[in-house]
Amino acid sequence: MPFIICRVKITNLVSLWLWDHRHVVGIDIDLHSLEIAQENAADLELDIDLIQCDIKNLNLRGLLVDTVVMNPPFGTSNKGADMEFISMGLKVASRAVYSLHKTSTREYIKKTALRNCNAISAEVLCELRYNLPQTYKFHKKKEVDIAVDFWRFVPRAREESRGEASKK
């Protein structure tokens, strides 16, 4: 089964190097990020397919993959963007979704993933420090040190999801 990564950069590509997957697809809206991902994949001798697309416009209906690894926007400047990524990942992953989110949003992420995004479990695997450089126009500081959680979300089984939806 394929393995999807969203917002592809070096973090996600290193994870691919550690895992043995037959087919890997990388998705990002930013062409520059995809170019970096392609260079990193070549350096690691990984064969991956890269797609430039906004996940909101990606038709994933019926697609099922083993694992999704992502580094979504933190939802700070675009409220709820992080949860859109989790929701999308849990719709297509059969085993797990791994994702990075600001530690300050931990309780919200857990509650929302379990209640609204089809997760049966949401667990912080570790807390990291991330030095975010001024990348976008809305970034006001040259760089910011951010506490980040590395999460593992387990999707509800497809049959279980359909059963609960029909009860509503």
CSV table of N, CA and C in Angstrom, one decimal:
chain,number,residue,atom,x,y,z
A,1,MET,N,0.8,-1.2,0.0
A,1,MET,CA,0.0,0.0,0.0
A,1,MET,C,0.9,1.2,0.0
A,2,PRO,N,0.4,2.3,-0.6
A,2,PRO,CA,1.2,3.5,-0.6
A,2,PRO,C,1.3,4.2,0.8
A,3,PHE,N,2.2,5.1,0.8
A,3,PHE,CA,2.5,5.9,2.0
A,3,PHE,C,2.5,7.3,1.6
A,4,ILE,N,1.7,8.1,2.2
A,4,ILE,CA,1.5,9.6,1.8
A,4,ILE,C,2.2,10.4,2.8
A,5,ILE,N,2.9,11.4,2.3
A,5,ILE,CA,3.5,12.5,3.2
A,5,ILE,C,3.0,13.8,2.7
A,6,CYS,N,2.6,14.7,3.6
A,6,CYS,CA,2.1,16.0,3.3
A,6,CYS,C,3.1,17.1,3.8
A,7,ARG,N,3.2,18.1,3.0
A,7,ARG,CA,4.2,19.2,3.3
A,7,ARG,C,5.6,18.6,3.4
A,8,VAL,N,6.1,18.1,2.3
A,8,VAL,CA,7.3,17.3,2.3
A,8,VAL,C,8.5,18.1,2.4
A,9,LYS,N,9.4,17.8,3.3
A,9,LYS,CA,10.7,18.4,3.5
A,9,LYS,C,11.6,17.3,4.1
A,10,ILE,N,12.7,17.7,4.6
A,10,ILE,CA,13.7,16.7,5.0
A,10,ILE,C,13.2,15.8,6.2
A,11,THR,N,12.4,16.3,7.1
A,11,THR,CA,11.9,15.5,8.2
A,11,THR,C,11.2,14.3,7.7
A,12,ASN,N,10.2,14.5,6.8
A,12,ASN,CA,9.4,13.4,6.3
A,12,ASN,C,10.3,12.5,5.4
A,13,LEU,N,11.2,13.0,4.7
A,13,LEU,CA,12.0,12.1,3.9
A,13,LEU,C,12.9,11.2,4.7
A,14,VAL,N,13.4,11.7,5.8
A,14,VAL,CA,14.3,10.9,6.7
A,14,VAL,C,13.4,9.7,7.2
A,15,SER,N,12.1,10.0,7.5
A,15,SER,CA,11.3,9.0,8.0
A,15,SER,C,11.1,7.9,7.0
A,16,LEU,N,11.0,8.3,5.7
A,16,LEU,CA,10.9,7.3,4.6
A,16,LEU,C,12.1,6.4,4.5
A,17,TRP,N,13.3,7.0,4.8
A,17,TRP,CA,14.5,6.3,4.7
A,17,TRP,C,14.5,5.2,5.8
A,18,LEU,N,13.9,5.5,6.9
A,18,LEU,CA,13.8,4.5,8.0
A,18,LEU,C,12.8,3.4,7.8
A,19,TRP,N,11.8,3.7,7.0
A,19,TRP,CA,10.7,2.7,6.8
A,19,TRP,C,10.8,2.2,5.4
A,20,ASP,N,10.4,1.0,5.2
A,20,ASP,CA,10.5,0.4,3.9
A,20,ASP,C,9.0,0.3,3.3
A,21,HIS,N,8.8,1.2,2.4
A,21,HIS,CA,7.5,1.3,1.7
A,21,HIS,C,7.6,1.1,0.2
A,22,ARG,N,6.7,0.4,-0.4
A,22,ARG,CA,6.8,0.2,-1.8
A,22,ARG,C,6.5,1.4,-2.7
A,23,HIS,N,5.5,2.2,-2.2
A,23,HIS,CA,5.1,3.4,-3.0
A,23,HIS,C,4.9,4.6,-2.1
A,24,VAL,N,5.6,5.6,-2.4
A,24,VAL,CA,5.5,6.8,-1.6
A,24,VAL,C,5.1,8.0,-2.4
A,25,VAL,N,4.1,8.8,-1.9
A,25,VAL,CA,3.6,9.9,-2.5
A,25,VAL,C,3.8,11.1,-1.6
A,26,GLY,N,4.4,12.2,-2.1
A,26,GLY,CA,4.5,13.4,-1.3
A,26,GLY,C,3.6,14.5,-1.9
A,27,ILE,N,2.9,15.2,-1.0
A,27,ILE,CA,2.0,16.3,-1.4
A,27,ILE,C,2.4,17.6,-0.7
A,28,ASP,N,2.5,18.7,-1.5
A,28,ASP,CA,2.7,20.0,-0.9
A,28,ASP,C,2.1,21.0,-1.8
A,29,ILE,N,1.6,22.1,-1.3
A,29,ILE,CA,1.1,23.2,-2.1
A,29,ILE,C,2.3,24.1,-2.6
A,30,ASP,N,3.4,24.0,-1.9
A,30,ASP,CA,4.5,24.9,-2.2
A,30,ASP,C,5.5,24.2,-3.2
A,31,LEU,N,5.7,24.8,-4.4
A,31,LEU,CA,6.6,24.2,-5.4
A,31,LEU,C,8.0,24.2,-4.8
A,32,HIS,N,8.5,25.2,-4.1
A,32,HIS,CA,9.8,25.2,-3.6
A,32,HIS,C,10.1,24.1,-2.6
A,33,SER,N,9.1,23.8,-1.8
A,33,SER,CA,9.2,22.7,-0.9
A,33,SER,C,9.3,21.3,-1.6
A,34,LEU,N,8.6,21.2,-2.7
A,34,LEU,CA,8.7,20.0,-3.5
A,34,LEU,C,10.0,19.9,-4.2
A,35,GLU,N,10.6,21.0,-4.6
A,35,GLU,CA,11.9,20.9,-5.2
A,35,GLU,C,13.0,20.5,-4.2
A,36,ILE,N,12.8,21.0,-3.0
A,36,ILE,CA,13.7,20.6,-1.9
A,36,ILE,C,13.5,19.1,-1.6
A,37,ALA,N,12.3,18.7,-1.5
A,37,ALA,CA,12.0,17.3,-1.3
A,37,ALA,C,12.6,16.4,-2.3
A,38,GLN,N,12.5,16.8,-3.6
A,38,GLN,CA,13.1,16.0,-4.7
A,38,GLN,C,14.6,15.9,-4.6
A,39,GLU,N,15.2,17.0,-4.2
A,39,GLU,CA,16.7,17.0,-4.0
A,39,GLU,C,17.1,16.0,-2.8
A,40,ASN,N,16.3,16.1,-1.7
A,40,ASN,CA,16.6,15.3,-0.6
A,40,ASN,C,16.3,13.8,-0.9
A,41,ALA,N,15.3,13.5,-1.6
A,41,ALA,CA,15.0,12.2,-2.0
A,41,ALA,C,16.1,11.6,-2.9
A,42,ALA,N,16.6,12.4,-3.8
A,42,ALA,CA,17.7,12.0,-4.7
A,42,ALA,C,18.9,11.7,-3.8
A,43,ASP,N,19.2,12.6,-2.9
A,43,ASP,CA,20.4,12.4,-2.0
A,43,ASP,C,20.3,11.0,-1.2
A,44,LEU,N,19.0,10.7,-0.8
A,44,LEU,CA,18.8,9.5,0.0
A,44,LEU,C,18.5,8.3,-0.9
A,45,GLU,N,18.5,8.5,-2.2
A,45,GLU,CA,18.2,7.5,-3.2
A,45,GLU,C,16.8,6.9,-3.0
A,46,LEU,N,15.9,7.7,-2.7
A,46,LEU,CA,14.5,7.3,-2.6
A,46,LEU,C,13.7,7.6,-3.9
A,47,ASP,N,12.8,6.7,-4.2
A,47,ASP,CA,12.0,6.9,-5.4
A,47,ASP,C,10.6,7.3,-4.9
A,48,ILE,N,10.2,8.5,-5.1
A,48,ILE,CA,8.9,9.0,-4.6
A,48,ILE,C,8.2,9.8,-5.7
A,49,ASP,N,6.9,9.8,-5.6
A,49,ASP,CA,6.1,10.7,-6.5
A,49,ASP,C,5.7,11.9,-5.8
A,50,LEU,N,5.9,13.1,-6.4
A,50,LEU,CA,5.6,14.4,-5.7
A,50,LEU,C,4.4,15.0,-6.5
A,51,ILE,N,3.5,15.6,-5.7
A,51,ILE,CA,2.3,16.2,-6.3
A,51,ILE,C,2.2,17.6,-5.7
A,52,GLN,N,2.1,18.6,-6.5
A,52,GLN,CA,1.8,20.0,-6.0
A,52,GLN,C,0.3,20.2,-6.0
A,53,CYS,N,-0.2,20.3,-4.8
A,53,CYS,CA,-1.7,20.4,-4.6
A,53,CYS,C,-2.0,20.9,-3.2
A,54,ASP,N,-3.1,21.6,-3.1
A,54,ASP,CA,-3.7,22.0,-1.8
A,54,ASP,C,-4.5,20.8,-1.4
A,55,ILE,N,-4.3,20.2,-0.2
A,55,ILE,CA,-5.0,19.0,0.2
A,55,ILE,C,-6.5,19.2,0.2
A,56,LYS,N,-7.0,20.5,0.3
A,56,LYS,CA,-8.4,20.7,0.2
A,56,LYS,C,-9.0,20.4,-1.2
A,57,ASN,N,-8.1,20.5,-2.2
A,57,ASN,CA,-8.6,20.2,-3.6
A,57,ASN,C,-8.2,18.8,-4.1
A,58,LEU,N,-7.6,18.0,-3.2
A,58,LEU,CA,-7.2,16.7,-3.6
A,58,LEU,C,-8.3,15.7,-3.4
A,59,ASN,N,-8.7,15.0,-4.4
A,59,ASN,CA,-9.7,14.0,-4.4
A,59,ASN,C,-9.2,12.7,-3.8
A,60,LEU,N,-9.3,12.4,-2.6
A,60,LEU,CA,-8.8,11.2,-2.0
A,60,LEU,C,-9.9,10.2,-1.7
A,61,ARG,N,-11.1,10.4,-2.3
A,61,ARG,CA,-12.2,9.4,-2.0
A,61,ARG,C,-11.8,8.0,-2.5
A,62,GLY,N,-11.9,7.1,-1.6
A,62,GLY,CA,-11.6,5.7,-1.9
A,62,GLY,C,-10.1,5.3,-1.7
A,63,LEU,N,-9.2,6.3,-1.6
A,63,LEU,CA,-7.8,6.0,-1.4
A,63,LEU,C,-7.6,5.5,0.0
A,64,LEU,N,-6.8,4.5,0.1
A,64,LEU,CA,-6.4,3.9,1.4
A,64,LEU,C,-4.9,3.7,1.4
A,65,VAL,N,-4.2,4.2,2.3
A,65,VAL,CA,-2.8,4.1,2.5
A,65,VAL,C,-2.5,3.5,3.8
A,66,ASP,N,-1.3,3.0,4.0
A,66,ASP,CA,-0.8,2.5,5.3
A,66,ASP,C,-0.7,3.6,6.3
A,67,THR,N,0.1,4.6,5.9
A,67,THR,CA,0.6,5.6,6.9
A,67,THR,C,0.6,7.0,6.3
A,68,VAL,N,0.3,8.0,7.0
A,68,VAL,CA,0.5,9.4,6.6
A,68,VAL,C,1.4,10.0,7.6
A,69,VAL,N,2.4,10.7,7.1
A,69,VAL,CA,3.3,11.5,7.9
A,69,VAL,C,3.2,13.0,7.4
A,70,MET,N,3.0,13.9,8.3
A,70,MET,CA,2.8,15.3,7.9
A,70,MET,C,3.4,16.3,8.8
A,71,ASN,N,3.6,17.5,8.3
A,71,ASN,CA,4.1,18.6,9.0
A,71,ASN,C,3.1,19.8,8.6
A,72,PRO,N,1.9,19.7,9.2
A,72,PRO,CA,0.9,20.7,8.7
A,72,PRO,C,1.2,22.1,9.2
A,73,PRO,N,0.5,23.1,8.6
A,73,PRO,CA,0.6,24.5,9.2
A,73,PRO,C,0.1,24.3,10.7
A,74,PHE,N,0.6,25.2,11.6
A,74,PHE,CA,0.3,25.0,13.0
A,74,PHE,C,-1.1,25.6,13.3
A,75,GLY,N,-1.8,26.2,12.4
A,75,GLY,CA,-3.1,26.7,12.6
A,75,GLY,C,-3.1,28.0,13.4
A,76,THR,N,-1.9,28.7,13.5
A,76,THR,CA,-1.8,29.9,14.2
A,76,THR,C,-2.3,31.1,13.4
A,77,SER,N,-1.9,31.2,12.2
A,77,SER,CA,-2.3,32.3,11.3
A,77,SER,C,-3.6,31.9,10.5
A,78,ASN,N,-3.8,30.6,10.3
A,78,ASN,CA,-4.9,30.1,9.6
A,78,ASN,C,-5.6,29.1,10.5
A,79,LYS,N,-6.5,29.6,11.4
A,79,LYS,CA,-7.1,28.8,12.4
A,79,LYS,C,-7.8,27.6,11.9
A,80,GLY,N,-7.5,26.4,12.4
A,80,GLY,CA,-8.1,25.2,12.0
A,80,GLY,C,-7.4,24.4,10.9
A,81,ALA,N,-6.4,25.1,10.3
A,81,ALA,CA,-5.6,24.4,9.2
A,81,ALA,C,-5.0,23.1,9.6
A,82,ASP,N,-4.5,23.1,10.8
A,82,ASP,CA,-3.9,21.9,11.3
A,82,ASP,C,-4.8,20.7,11.4
A,83,MET,N,-6.1,21.0,11.9
A,83,MET,CA,-7.1,20.0,12.0
A,83,MET,C,-7.6,19.5,10.7
A,84,GLU,N,-7.6,20.3,9.6
A,84,GLU,CA,-7.9,19.9,8.3
A,84,GLU,C,-6.9,18.8,7.8
A,85,PHE,N,-5.7,19.0,8.1
A,85,PHE,CA,-4.7,18.0,7.7
A,85,PHE,C,-4.9,16.7,8.5
A,86,ILE,N,-5.1,16.8,9.8
A,86,ILE,CA,-5.4,15.5,10.6
A,86,ILE,C,-6.6,14.8,10.1
A,87,SER,N,-7.6,15.5,9.8
A,87,SER,CA,-8.9,14.9,9.3
A,87,SER,C,-8.6,14.2,8.0
A,88,MET,N,-7.9,14.9,7.1
A,88,MET,CA,-7.6,14.3,5.8
A,88,MET,C,-6.8,13.0,6.0
A,89,GLY,N,-5.8,13.1,6.8
A,89,GLY,CA,-4.9,11.9,7.0
A,89,GLY,C,-5.6,10.7,7.6
A,90,LEU,N,-6.5,11.0,8.5
A,90,LEU,CA,-7.3,9.9,9.1
A,90,LEU,C,-8.3,9.3,8.2
A,91,LYS,N,-8.7,10.0,7.2
A,91,LYS,CA,-9.7,9.5,6.2
A,91,LYS,C,-9.0,8.5,5.3
A,92,VAL,N,-7.7,8.6,5.1
A,92,VAL,CA,-7.0,7.8,4.1
A,92,VAL,C,-6.1,6.8,4.7
A,93,ALA,N,-5.7,6.9,6.0
A,93,ALA,CA,-4.7,6.0,6.6
A,93,ALA,C,-5.4,4.8,7.2
A,94,SER,N,-4.8,3.6,7.0
A,94,SER,CA,-5.3,2.4,7.6
A,94,SER,C,-4.7,2.1,8.9
A,95,ARG,N,-3.4,2.6,9.1
A,95,ARG,CA,-2.7,2.2,10.3
A,95,ARG,C,-2.4,3.4,11.2
A,96,ALA,N,-1.9,4.5,10.7
A,96,ALA,CA,-1.5,5.6,11.6
A,96,ALA,C,-1.3,6.9,10.8
A,97,VAL,N,-1.4,8.0,11.5
A,97,VAL,CA,-1.0,9.3,11.0
A,97,VAL,C,0.0,9.9,12.0
A,98,TYR,N,1.1,10.3,11.5
A,98,TYR,CA,2.1,11.0,12.4
A,98,TYR,C,2.2,12.4,12.0
A,99,SER,N,2.2,13.3,13.0
A,99,SER,CA,2.1,14.7,12.7
A,99,SER,C,2.8,15.6,13.8
A,100,LEU,N,3.2,16.8,13.4
A,100,LEU,CA,3.8,17.7,14.3
A,100,LEU,C,2.8,18.9,14.6
A,101,HIS,N,2.7,19.2,15.9
A,101,HIS,CA,1.8,20.3,16.2
A,101,HIS,C,2.4,21.1,17.4
A,102,LYS,N,2.1,22.3,17.6
A,102,LYS,CA,2.6,23.1,18.7
A,102,LYS,C,2.1,22.5,20.0
A,103,THR,N,3.0,22.4,20.9
A,103,THR,CA,2.7,21.8,22.3
A,103,THR,C,1.6,22.6,23.0
A,104,SER,N,1.6,23.9,22.7
A,104,SER,CA,0.5,24.8,23.4
A,104,SER,C,-0.9,24.4,23.0
A,105,THR,N,-1.0,23.6,21.9
A,105,THR,CA,-2.4,23.2,21.4
A,105,THR,C,-2.7,21.8,21.8
A,106,ARG,N,-1.9,21.1,22.6
A,106,ARG,CA,-2.0,19.7,22.9
A,106,ARG,C,-3.4,19.2,23.3
A,107,GLU,N,-4.0,19.9,24.2
A,107,GLU,CA,-5.4,19.4,24.6
A,107,GLU,C,-6.4,19.6,23.5
A,108,TYR,N,-6.4,20.7,22.8
A,108,TYR,CA,-7.3,21.0,21.7
A,108,TYR,C,-7.1,19.9,20.6
A,109,ILE,N,-5.8,19.6,20.2
A,109,ILE,CA,-5.5,18.7,19.2
A,109,ILE,C,-6.1,17.3,19.6
A,110,LYS,N,-5.8,16.9,20.8
A,110,LYS,CA,-6.3,15.5,21.2
A,110,LYS,C,-7.8,15.5,21.2
A,111,LYS,N,-8.5,16.4,21.8
A,111,LYS,CA,-9.9,16.4,21.9
A,111,LYS,C,-10.6,16.5,20.6
A,112,THR,N,-10.1,17.3,19.7
A,112,THR,CA,-10.7,17.5,18.4
A,112,THR,C,-10.4,16.2,17.5
A,113,ALA,N,-9.2,15.7,17.5
A,113,ALA,CA,-8.9,14.5,16.7
A,113,ALA,C,-9.8,13.3,17.2
A,114,LEU,N,-10.0,13.1,18.5
A,114,LEU,CA,-10.9,12.0,18.9
A,114,LEU,C,-12.3,12.3,18.7
A,115,ARG,N,-12.8,13.5,18.8
A,115,ARG,CA,-14.2,13.8,18.7
A,115,ARG,C,-14.6,14.0,17.2
A,116,ASN,N,-13.8,14.7,16.4
A,116,ASN,CA,-14.3,15.2,15.1
A,116,ASN,C,-13.5,14.6,13.9
A,117,CYS,N,-12.4,13.9,14.1
A,117,CYS,CA,-11.5,13.5,13.0
A,117,CYS,C,-11.4,12.0,12.8
A,118,ASN,N,-12.2,11.2,13.4
A,118,ASN,CA,-12.2,9.8,13.1
A,118,ASN,C,-11.0,9.1,13.8
A,119,ALA,N,-10.4,9.6,14.8
A,119,ALA,CA,-9.3,8.9,15.5
A,119,ALA,C,-9.8,8.1,16.7
A,120,ILE,N,-9.2,6.9,16.9
A,120,ILE,CA,-9.6,6.1,18.0
A,120,ILE,C,-8.5,6.3,19.1
A,121,SER,N,-7.4,6.8,18.7
A,121,SER,CA,-6.4,7.2,19.7
A,121,SER,C,-5.5,8.4,19.2
A,122,ALA,N,-5.1,9.2,20.1
A,122,ALA,CA,-4.2,10.3,19.8
A,122,ALA,C,-3.2,10.4,20.9
A,123,GLU,N,-1.9,10.2,20.6
A,123,GLU,CA,-0.9,10.1,21.6
A,123,GLU,C,0.3,10.9,21.2
A,124,VAL,N,0.8,11.7,22.1
A,124,VAL,CA,2.1,12.5,21.9
A,124,VAL,C,3.2,11.5,22.1
A,125,LEU,N,4.0,11.3,21.1
A,125,LEU,CA,5.2,10.4,21.2
A,125,LEU,C,6.4,11.1,21.9
A,126,CYS,N,6.6,12.3,21.5
A,126,CYS,CA,7.7,13.1,22.2
A,126,CYS,C,7.4,14.6,21.9
A,127,GLU,N,8.1,15.4,22.8
A,127,GLU,CA,8.1,16.8,22.6
A,127,GLU,C,9.4,17.3,22.1
A,128,LEU,N,9.4,18.1,21.1
A,128,LEU,CA,10.6,18.6,20.4
A,128,LEU,C,10.7,20.1,20.5
A,129,ARG,N,11.9,20.6,20.2
A,129,ARG,CA,12.0,22.1,20.1
A,129,ARG,C,12.3,22.3,18.6
A,130,TYR,N,11.7,23.3,18.0
A,130,TYR,CA,11.8,23.6,16.6
A,130,TYR,C,12.1,25.1,16.4
A,131,ASN,N,13.2,25.4,15.8
A,131,ASN,CA,13.6,26.7,15.5
A,131,ASN,C,13.0,27.1,14.2
A,132,LEU,N,11.9,27.9,14.2
A,132,LEU,CA,11.2,28.2,12.9
A,132,LEU,C,11.8,29.6,12.4
A,133,PRO,N,12.4,29.5,11.2
A,133,PRO,CA,13.0,30.7,10.6
A,133,PRO,C,11.8,31.6,10.0
A,134,GLN,N,12.1,32.8,9.8
A,134,GLN,CA,11.1,33.7,9.2
A,134,GLN,C,11.0,33.3,7.7
A,135,THR,N,9.9,32.6,7.4
A,135,THR,CA,9.7,32.0,6.1
A,135,THR,C,8.6,32.7,5.3
A,136,TYR,N,7.6,33.1,6.0
A,136,TYR,CA,6.4,33.7,5.3
A,136,TYR,C,6.3,35.2,5.7
A,137,LYS,N,5.6,35.9,4.9
A,137,LYS,CA,5.4,37.3,5.2
A,137,LYS,C,4.7,37.6,6.5
A,138,PHE,N,3.8,36.7,6.9
A,138,PHE,CA,3.2,36.9,8.2
A,138,PHE,C,4.1,36.6,9.4
A,139,HIS,N,5.2,36.0,9.2
A,139,HIS,CA,6.2,35.8,10.3
A,139,HIS,C,6.8,37.1,10.7
A,140,LYS,N,6.7,37.6,11.9
A,140,LYS,CA,7.1,38.9,12.3
A,140,LYS,C,8.6,38.9,12.8
A,141,LYS,N,9.0,37.7,13.4
A,141,LYS,CA,10.4,37.7,13.9
A,141,LYS,C,11.3,36.9,13.0
A,142,LYS,N,12.6,37.2,13.1
A,142,LYS,CA,13.6,36.5,12.3
A,142,LYS,C,13.6,35.0,12.5
A,143,GLU,N,13.4,34.6,13.7
A,143,GLU,CA,13.2,33.2,14.0
A,143,GLU,C,12.5,33.0,15.4
A,144,VAL,N,11.8,31.9,15.6
A,144,VAL,CA,11.1,31.6,16.8
A,144,VAL,C,11.4,30.2,17.2
A,145,ASP,N,11.7,30.0,18.5
A,145,ASP,CA,11.9,28.7,19.1
A,145,ASP,C,10.5,28.2,19.6
A,146,ILE,N,10.0,27.1,19.0
A,146,ILE,CA,8.7,26.6,19.3
A,146,ILE,C,8.7,25.2,19.9
A,147,ALA,N,8.0,25.0,21.0
A,147,ALA,CA,7.8,23.6,21.5
A,147,ALA,C,6.8,22.9,20.6
A,148,VAL,N,7.2,21.7,20.1
A,148,VAL,CA,6.4,21.0,19.2
A,148,VAL,C,6.2,19.5,19.7
A,149,ASP,N,4.9,19.0,19.5
A,149,ASP,CA,4.7,17.6,19.8
A,149,ASP,C,4.7,16.8,18.6
A,150,PHE,N,5.2,15.6,18.7
A,150,PHE,CA,5.2,14.6,17.6
A,150,PHE,C,4.1,13.6,18.0
A,151,TRP,N,3.0,13.6,17.2
A,151,TRP,CA,1.8,12.8,17.5
A,151,TRP,C,1.7,11.6,16.7
A,152,ARG,N,1.0,10.6,17.2
A,152,ARG,CA,0.6,9.4,16.5
A,152,ARG,C,-0.9,9.3,16.7
A,153,PHE,N,-1.7,9.3,15.6
A,153,PHE,CA,-3.1,9.2,15.6
A,153,PHE,C,-3.4,7.9,14.9
A,154,VAL,N,-4.4,7.1,15.5
A,154,VAL,CA,-4.8,5.8,14.9
A,154,VAL,C,-6.2,6.0,14.4
A,155,PRO,N,-6.4,5.7,13.1
A,155,PRO,CA,-7.8,5.9,12.6
A,155,PRO,C,-8.8,4.8,13.0
A,156,ARG,N,-10.0,5.2,13.1
A,156,ARG,CA,-11.1,4.2,13.4
A,156,ARG,C,-11.2,3.3,12.2
A,157,ALA,N,-11.5,2.1,12.4
A,157,ALA,CA,-11.6,1.1,11.3
A,157,ALA,C,-12.7,1.6,10.3
A,158,ARG,N,-12.6,1.4,9.1
A,158,ARG,CA,-13.6,1.8,8.1
A,158,ARG,C,-15.0,1.3,8.4
A,159,GLU,N,-15.1,0.0,8.8
A,159,GLU,CA,-16.5,-0.5,9.1
A,159,GLU,C,-17.0,0.2,10.3
A,160,GLU,N,-16.2,0.4,11.3
A,160,GLU,CA,-16.6,1.1,12.5
A,160,GLU,C,-17.1,2.5,12.3
A,161,SER,N,-16.4,3.2,11.4
A,161,SER,CA,-16.8,4.6,11.0
A,161,SER,C,-18.1,4.6,10.3
A,162,ARG,N,-18.3,3.7,9.4
A,162,ARG,CA,-19.6,3.6,8.7
A,162,ARG,C,-20.8,3.3,9.7
A,163,GLY,N,-20.5,2.4,10.6
A,163,GLY,CA,-21.6,2.0,11.6
A,163,GLY,C,-21.9,3.2,12.5
A,164,GLU,N,-21.0,4.0,12.9
A,164,GLU,CA,-21.2,5.2,13.7
A,164,GLU,C,-21.9,6.3,13.0
A,165,ALA,N,-21.6,6.4,11.7
A,165,ALA,CA,-22.2,7.4,10.9
A,165,ALA,C,-23.7,7.1,10.6
A,166,SER,N,-24.0,5.8,10.5
A,166,SER,CA,-25.4,5.5,10.3
A,166,SER,C,-26.2,5.6,11.5
A,167,LYS,N,-25.6,5.6,12.7
A,167,LYS,CA,-26.3,5.8,14.0
A,167,LYS,C,-26.8,7.2,14.2
A,168,LYS,N,-26.1,8.1,13.6
A,168,LYS,CA,-26.3,9.6,13.8
A,168,LYS,C,-27.6,10.0,13.1
